[in-house]
Tab-separated table of C-alpha atoms in Angstrom:
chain	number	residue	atom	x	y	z
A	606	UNK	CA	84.495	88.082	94.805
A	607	UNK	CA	84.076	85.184	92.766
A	608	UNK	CA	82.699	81.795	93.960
A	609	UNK	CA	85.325	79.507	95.384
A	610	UNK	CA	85.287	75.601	94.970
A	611	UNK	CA	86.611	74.018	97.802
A	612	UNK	CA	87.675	70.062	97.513
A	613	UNK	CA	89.128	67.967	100.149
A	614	UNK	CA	89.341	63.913	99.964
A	615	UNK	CA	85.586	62.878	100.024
A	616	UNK	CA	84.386	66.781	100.691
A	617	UNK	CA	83.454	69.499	98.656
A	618	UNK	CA	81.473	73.100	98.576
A	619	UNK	CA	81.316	76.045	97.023
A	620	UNK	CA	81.833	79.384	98.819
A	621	UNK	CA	80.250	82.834	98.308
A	622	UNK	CA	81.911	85.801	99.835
A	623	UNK	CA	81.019	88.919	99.178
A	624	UNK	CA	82.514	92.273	100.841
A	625	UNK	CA	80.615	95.197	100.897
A	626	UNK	CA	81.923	98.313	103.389
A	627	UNK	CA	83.769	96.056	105.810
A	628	UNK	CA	81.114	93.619	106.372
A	629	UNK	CA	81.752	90.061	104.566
A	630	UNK	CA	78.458	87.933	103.991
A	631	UNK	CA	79.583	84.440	103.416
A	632	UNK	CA	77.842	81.710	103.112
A	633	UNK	CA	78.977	77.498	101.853
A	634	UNK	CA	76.956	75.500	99.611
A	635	UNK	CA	77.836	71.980	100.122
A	636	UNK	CA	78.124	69.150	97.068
A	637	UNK	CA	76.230	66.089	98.412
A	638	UNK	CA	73.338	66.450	96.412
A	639	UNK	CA	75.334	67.384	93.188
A	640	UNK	CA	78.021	69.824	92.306
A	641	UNK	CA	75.398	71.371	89.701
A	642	UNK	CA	72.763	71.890	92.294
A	643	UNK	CA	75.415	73.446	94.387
A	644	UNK	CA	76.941	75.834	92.339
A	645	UNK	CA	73.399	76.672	90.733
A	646	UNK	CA	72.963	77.530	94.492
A	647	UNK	CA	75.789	79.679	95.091
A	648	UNK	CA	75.092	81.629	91.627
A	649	UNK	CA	71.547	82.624	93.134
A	650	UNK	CA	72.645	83.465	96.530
A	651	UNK	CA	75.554	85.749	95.153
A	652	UNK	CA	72.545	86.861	92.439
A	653	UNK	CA	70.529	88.127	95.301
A	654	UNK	CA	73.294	89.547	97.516
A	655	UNK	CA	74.679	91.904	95.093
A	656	UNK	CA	70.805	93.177	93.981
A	657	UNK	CA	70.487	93.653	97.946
A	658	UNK	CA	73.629	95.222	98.827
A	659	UNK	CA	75.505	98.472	96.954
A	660	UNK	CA	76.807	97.861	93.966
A	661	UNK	CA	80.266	99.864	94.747
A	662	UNK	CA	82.647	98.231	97.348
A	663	UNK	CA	84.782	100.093	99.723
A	664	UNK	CA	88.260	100.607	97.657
A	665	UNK	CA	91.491	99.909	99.139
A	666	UNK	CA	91.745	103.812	100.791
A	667	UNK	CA	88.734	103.613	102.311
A	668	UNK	CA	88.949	100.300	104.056
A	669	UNK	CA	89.456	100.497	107.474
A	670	UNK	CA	93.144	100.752	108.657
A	671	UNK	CA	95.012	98.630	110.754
A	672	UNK	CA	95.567	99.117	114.647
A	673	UNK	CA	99.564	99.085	113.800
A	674	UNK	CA	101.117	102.545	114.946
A	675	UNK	CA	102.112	104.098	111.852
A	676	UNK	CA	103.366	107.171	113.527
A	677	UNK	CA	106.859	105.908	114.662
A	678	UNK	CA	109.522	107.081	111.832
A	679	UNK	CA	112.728	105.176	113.518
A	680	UNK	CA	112.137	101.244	114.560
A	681	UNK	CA	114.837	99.325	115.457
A	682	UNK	CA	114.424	95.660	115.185
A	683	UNK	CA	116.241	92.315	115.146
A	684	UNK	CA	115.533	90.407	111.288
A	685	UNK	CA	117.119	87.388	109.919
A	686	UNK	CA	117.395	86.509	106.347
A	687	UNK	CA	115.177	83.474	106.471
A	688	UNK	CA	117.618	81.968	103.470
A	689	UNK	CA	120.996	81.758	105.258
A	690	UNK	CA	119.759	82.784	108.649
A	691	UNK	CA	121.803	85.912	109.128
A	692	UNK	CA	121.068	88.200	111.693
A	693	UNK	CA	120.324	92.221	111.448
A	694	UNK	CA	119.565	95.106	113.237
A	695	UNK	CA	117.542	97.347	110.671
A	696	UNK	CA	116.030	100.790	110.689
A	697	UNK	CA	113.183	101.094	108.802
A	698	UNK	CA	112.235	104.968	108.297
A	699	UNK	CA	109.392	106.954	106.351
A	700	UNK	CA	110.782	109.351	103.635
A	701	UNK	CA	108.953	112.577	103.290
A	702	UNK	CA	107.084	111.137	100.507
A	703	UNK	CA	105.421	108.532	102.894
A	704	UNK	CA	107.378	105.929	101.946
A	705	UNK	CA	109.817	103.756	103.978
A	706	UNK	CA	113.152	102.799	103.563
A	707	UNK	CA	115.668	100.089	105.328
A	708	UNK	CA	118.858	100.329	106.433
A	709	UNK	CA	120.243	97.040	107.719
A	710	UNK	CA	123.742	96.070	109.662
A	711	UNK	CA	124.672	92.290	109.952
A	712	UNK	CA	125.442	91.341	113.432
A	713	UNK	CA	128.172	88.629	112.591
A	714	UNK	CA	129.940	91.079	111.023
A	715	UNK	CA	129.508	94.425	113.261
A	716	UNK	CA	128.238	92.741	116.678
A	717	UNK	CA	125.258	93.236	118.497
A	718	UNK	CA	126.228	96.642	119.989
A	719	UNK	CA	128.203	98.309	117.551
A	720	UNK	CA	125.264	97.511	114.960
A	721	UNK	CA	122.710	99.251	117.057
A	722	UNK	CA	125.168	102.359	117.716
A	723	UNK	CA	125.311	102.205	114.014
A	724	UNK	CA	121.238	101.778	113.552
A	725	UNK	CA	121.142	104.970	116.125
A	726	UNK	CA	123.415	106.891	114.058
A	727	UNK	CA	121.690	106.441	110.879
A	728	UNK	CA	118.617	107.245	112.528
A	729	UNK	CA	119.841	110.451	113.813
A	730	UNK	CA	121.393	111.290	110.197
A	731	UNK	CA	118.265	110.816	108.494
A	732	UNK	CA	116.747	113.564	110.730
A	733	UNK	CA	113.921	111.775	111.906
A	734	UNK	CA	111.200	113.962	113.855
A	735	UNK	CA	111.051	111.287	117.105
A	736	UNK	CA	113.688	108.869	117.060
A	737	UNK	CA	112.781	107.991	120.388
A	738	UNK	CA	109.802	106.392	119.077
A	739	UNK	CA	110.878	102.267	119.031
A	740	UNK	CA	109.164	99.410	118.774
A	741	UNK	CA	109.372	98.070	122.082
A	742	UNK	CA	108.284	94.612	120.805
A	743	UNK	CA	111.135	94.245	118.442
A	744	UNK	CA	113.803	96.224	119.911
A	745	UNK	CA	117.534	94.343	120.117
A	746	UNK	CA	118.037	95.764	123.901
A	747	UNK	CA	116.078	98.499	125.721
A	748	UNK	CA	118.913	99.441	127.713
A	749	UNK	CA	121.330	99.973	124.226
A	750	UNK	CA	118.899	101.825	122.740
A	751	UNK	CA	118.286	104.255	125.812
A	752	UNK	CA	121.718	104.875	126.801
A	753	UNK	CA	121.750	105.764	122.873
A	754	UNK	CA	118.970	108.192	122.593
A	755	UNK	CA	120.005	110.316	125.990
């Protein structure tokens, strides 16, 4: 990572980060004794980190994943088009290729209920291996959604 310059009204530093399997060193070199002194600083400090630590940082697959359960290949959820404020109930689902897909229904124009039937339905058409899998955080109604499924 390069060295960041950080500048706020009568404040400024410069910040070394470097990443190296997960673990972030970071460390701020602050400018009251001269921005040249301080940058001079950071240069050595990254200098030394990188002859200390592995030269080859984790790549993107081999980072650790996030907690987030990826499993789930139906999620119902309430989203709103942050533009005009709209609201939708909107499937996402994971193709066999691993990627996922959206299908949305606007509430104004459907309603509430008829746009989850319709989420349900499209669900259930795209075959998906556990459509009782929801989120339960961003589910529209539990009870809609259960009555639904059985």
């Amino acid at each position: 990572m390069p060295i960041t310059y950080w500048e706020e009204d009568n404040y400024c530093r410069y910040q070394v980060r470097v990443c190296r399997h997960g673990k972030r060193y970071t460390k701020t070199f602050n400018c009251a004794a001269g921005k040249r002194k301080a940058l001079k600083a950071a240069q050595q400090y990254e200098q030394r980190l990188l002859e200390i630590l592995d030269t080859d940082p984790m790549t993107s697959a081999g980072r650790s994943k996030s907690n987030r359960n990826r499993s789930a290949s139906f999620k119902p959820f309430v989203e709103t088009n942050s533009q005009y404020g709209t609201k939708y109930i909107a499937v996402s689902y994971r193709r066999e290729d691993g990627q996922w897909k959206r299908v949305s229904y606007a509430i104004k124009k459907h309603g509430r209920e008829k746009a989850t039937q319709m989420a349900i339905k499209a669900a259930k058409k795209l075959h998906t291996p556990h459509p009782e899998r929801v989120s339960k955080k961003r589910m529209p109604t539990q009870s809609t959604i259960a009555a639904e499924l059985e």
